[in-house]
Amino acid sequence: MKLLIVRHAIAMDREDFKSASKRQSDDMRPLTDEGVRKMRKNAKGLARIAHKPDLVISSPLVRAIQTSEILQIEWSSSTAKCDALKPDAAPIELARWLAGYKTAIQTNHTVAIVGHEPHLSRLIAWCLESSHTEAFELKKGGACLIEFE
């Protein structure tokens, strides 16, 4: 299986959203127009580098969902939401969640996940058995492909 790890695209500034929305949770913070435009371009580029993922799994936060929708449209992939991709989740939670999907994910398939930093850096380091999470920080819209035997 190949795991394509994608950080959500450029989202509205946290402070601007907080002052504009008054009571809404940061979980509801959306992508900017620039973020949408750049992610569409990224999706096309990622499709040339990696096999188009069969499944796109997203954090339940709005900016990640919007990013996964862009990827899903470009790749014609199935989608799912997963609480194990929330910013404060432990990497093992995602591994357990994916294990539940094991019958749906064949060995030669590519699965994309869309989430947040620093969670994704911790996940990449965990997958590679490294303690150096700072070496793997993804920029907004950035991606990392890991292949598992």
CSV table of C-alpha atoms in Angstrom, one decimal:
chain,number,residue,atom,x,y,z
A,1,MET,CA,0.0,0.0,0.0
A,2,LYS,CA,1.1,3.5,-0.7
A,3,LEU,CA,0.1,6.3,1.7
A,4,LEU,CA,-0.1,9.8,0.3
A,5,ILE,CA,0.0,12.3,3.2
A,6,VAL,CA,-1.4,15.7,2.3
A,7,ARG,CA,-1.6,18.8,4.4
A,8,HIS,CA,-4.7,20.9,3.9
A,9,ALA,CA,-4.4,23.9,1.5
A,10,ILE,CA,-4.1,27.5,2.5
A,11,ALA,CA,-6.9,28.4,4.9
A,12,MET,CA,-8.3,31.7,6.2
A,13,ASP,CA,-6.0,33.3,8.8
A,14,ARG,CA,-6.9,32.0,12.3
A,15,GLU,CA,-7.3,35.5,13.8
A,16,ASP,CA,-9.2,36.9,10.8
A,17,PHE,CA,-11.6,33.9,11.1
A,18,LYS,CA,-12.0,34.3,14.8
A,19,SER,CA,-12.9,38.0,14.5
A,20,ALA,CA,-15.2,37.5,11.5
A,21,SER,CA,-17.1,34.5,12.8
A,22,LYS,CA,-17.3,35.5,16.5
A,23,ARG,CA,-18.5,32.1,17.9
A,24,GLN,CA,-17.6,29.5,15.4
A,25,SER,CA,-14.9,27.0,16.3
A,26,ASP,CA,-11.6,27.0,14.5
A,27,ASP,CA,-12.6,23.6,13.1
A,28,MET,CA,-14.9,25.5,10.8
A,29,ARG,CA,-12.1,27.7,9.3
A,30,PRO,CA,-12.3,27.4,5.4
A,31,LEU,CA,-9.8,27.5,2.6
A,32,THR,CA,-9.1,30.8,0.9
A,33,ASP,CA,-9.7,31.3,-2.9
A,34,GLU,CA,-5.9,31.1,-3.3
A,35,GLY,CA,-5.8,27.9,-1.3
A,36,VAL,CA,-8.4,26.3,-3.6
A,37,ARG,CA,-6.7,27.4,-6.8
A,38,LYS,CA,-3.3,26.2,-5.6
A,39,MET,CA,-4.7,22.8,-4.4
A,40,ARG,CA,-6.3,22.2,-7.8
A,41,LYS,CA,-2.9,22.7,-9.4
A,42,ASN,CA,-1.3,20.5,-6.7
A,43,ALA,CA,-3.8,17.7,-7.3
A,44,LYS,CA,-3.0,17.6,-11.0
A,45,GLY,CA,0.8,17.4,-10.2
A,46,LEU,CA,0.3,14.7,-7.6
A,47,ALA,CA,-1.6,12.6,-10.0
A,48,ARG,CA,1.4,12.6,-12.4
A,49,ILE,CA,3.8,11.6,-9.6
A,50,ALA,CA,1.8,9.0,-7.7
A,51,HIS,CA,-1.0,6.6,-8.8
A,52,LYS,CA,-4.3,8.4,-8.3
A,53,PRO,CA,-5.5,7.3,-4.9
A,54,ASP,CA,-8.4,4.9,-4.6
A,55,LEU,CA,-9.5,6.5,-1.4
A,56,VAL,CA,-9.1,10.0,0.1
A,57,ILE,CA,-9.5,10.1,3.9
A,58,SER,CA,-10.0,13.5,5.5
A,59,SER,CA,-9.8,15.0,8.9
A,60,PRO,CA,-13.3,16.2,9.9
A,61,LEU,CA,-12.2,19.9,10.0
A,62,VAL,CA,-13.6,22.1,7.2
A,63,ARG,CA,-10.3,23.1,5.7
A,64,ALA,CA,-9.3,19.4,5.3
A,65,ILE,CA,-12.7,18.4,4.0
A,66,GLN,CA,-12.5,21.1,1.4
A,67,THR,CA,-9.0,20.0,0.4
A,68,SER,CA,-10.1,16.4,0.1
A,69,GLU,CA,-13.0,17.4,-2.0
A,70,ILE,CA,-10.7,19.1,-4.5
A,71,LEU,CA,-8.5,15.9,-4.6
A,72,GLN,CA,-11.5,13.6,-4.9
A,73,ILE,CA,-12.9,15.6,-7.9
A,74,GLU,CA,-9.5,15.6,-9.7
A,75,TRP,CA,-8.8,11.9,-9.0
A,76,SER,CA,-12.4,10.5,-9.0
A,77,SER,CA,-11.6,8.7,-5.7
A,78,SER,CA,-13.9,7.5,-2.9
A,79,THR,CA,-13.8,9.6,0.3
A,80,ALA,CA,-14.1,9.1,4.0
A,81,LYS,CA,-13.8,11.2,7.1
A,82,CYS,CA,-11.6,10.1,10.1
A,83,ASP,CA,-11.3,11.5,13.6
A,84,ALA,CA,-7.9,10.0,13.8
A,85,LEU,CA,-6.7,12.8,11.5
A,86,LYS,CA,-7.7,15.6,13.9
A,87,PRO,CA,-4.7,17.7,14.9
A,88,ASP,CA,-4.4,16.2,18.4
A,89,ALA,CA,-4.7,12.5,17.4
A,90,ALA,CA,-2.0,10.0,18.0
A,91,PRO,CA,-0.5,8.3,14.9
A,92,ILE,CA,-1.5,4.9,16.2
A,93,GLU,CA,-5.1,5.9,16.0
A,94,LEU,CA,-4.9,6.3,12.2
A,95,ALA,CA,-3.1,3.0,11.9
A,96,ARG,CA,-5.9,1.3,13.8
A,97,TRP,CA,-8.5,3.1,11.6
A,98,LEU,CA,-6.8,1.9,8.4
A,99,ALA,CA,-6.6,-1.6,9.8
A,100,GLY,CA,-10.4,-1.6,9.9
A,101,TYR,CA,-10.4,-0.7,6.2
A,102,LYS,CA,-7.9,-3.5,5.4
A,103,THR,CA,-10.3,-5.5,3.3
A,104,ALA,CA,-11.2,-2.4,1.2
A,105,ILE,CA,-7.5,-1.4,0.7
A,106,GLN,CA,-5.6,-3.8,-1.5
A,107,THR,CA,-1.9,-4.1,-1.3
A,108,ASN,CA,-1.2,-2.3,-4.5
A,109,HIS,CA,-3.6,0.6,-3.8
A,110,THR,CA,-2.8,4.2,-2.9
A,111,VAL,CA,-4.6,5.9,-0.1
A,112,ALA,CA,-4.5,9.6,0.5
A,113,ILE,CA,-5.0,11.3,3.8
A,114,VAL,CA,-5.6,15.0,4.4
A,115,GLY,CA,-4.8,16.5,7.7
A,116,HIS,CA,-3.0,19.1,9.7
A,117,GLU,CA,0.4,20.0,11.2
A,118,PRO,CA,2.0,19.1,13.5
A,119,HIS,CA,0.0,15.8,13.4
A,120,LEU,CA,1.2,14.9,9.9
A,121,SER,CA,4.9,15.4,10.8
A,122,ARG,CA,4.4,13.2,13.8
A,123,LEU,CA,2.7,10.6,11.6
A,124,ILE,CA,5.4,10.6,9.0
A,125,ALA,CA,8.1,10.3,11.7
A,126,TRP,CA,6.2,7.5,13.4
A,127,CYS,CA,5.8,5.6,10.0
A,128,LEU,CA,9.5,5.9,9.4
A,129,GLU,CA,10.4,5.1,13.1
A,130,SER,CA,12.1,8.4,13.5
A,131,SER,CA,12.0,10.9,16.4
A,132,HIS,CA,12.8,13.9,14.2
A,133,THR,CA,9.4,15.3,13.4
A,134,GLU,CA,10.8,18.7,12.5
A,135,ALA,CA,12.5,17.1,9.5
A,136,PHE,CA,9.1,16.3,7.9
A,137,GLU,CA,7.1,19.5,8.3
A,138,LEU,CA,4.7,19.9,5.4
A,139,LYS,CA,3.8,23.3,4.0
A,140,LYS,CA,0.1,23.9,3.3
A,141,GLY,CA,-0.9,21.8,0.3
A,142,GLY,CA,2.4,19.8,0.6
A,143,ALA,CA,2.5,16.1,0.4
A,144,CYS,CA,4.6,13.0,1.2
A,145,LEU,CA,4.3,9.5,-0.3
A,146,ILE,CA,5.3,6.5,1.8
A,147,GLU,CA,5.2,3.0,0.4
A,148,PHE,CA,4.6,0.0,2.7
A,149,GLU,CA,5.3,-3.6,1.9
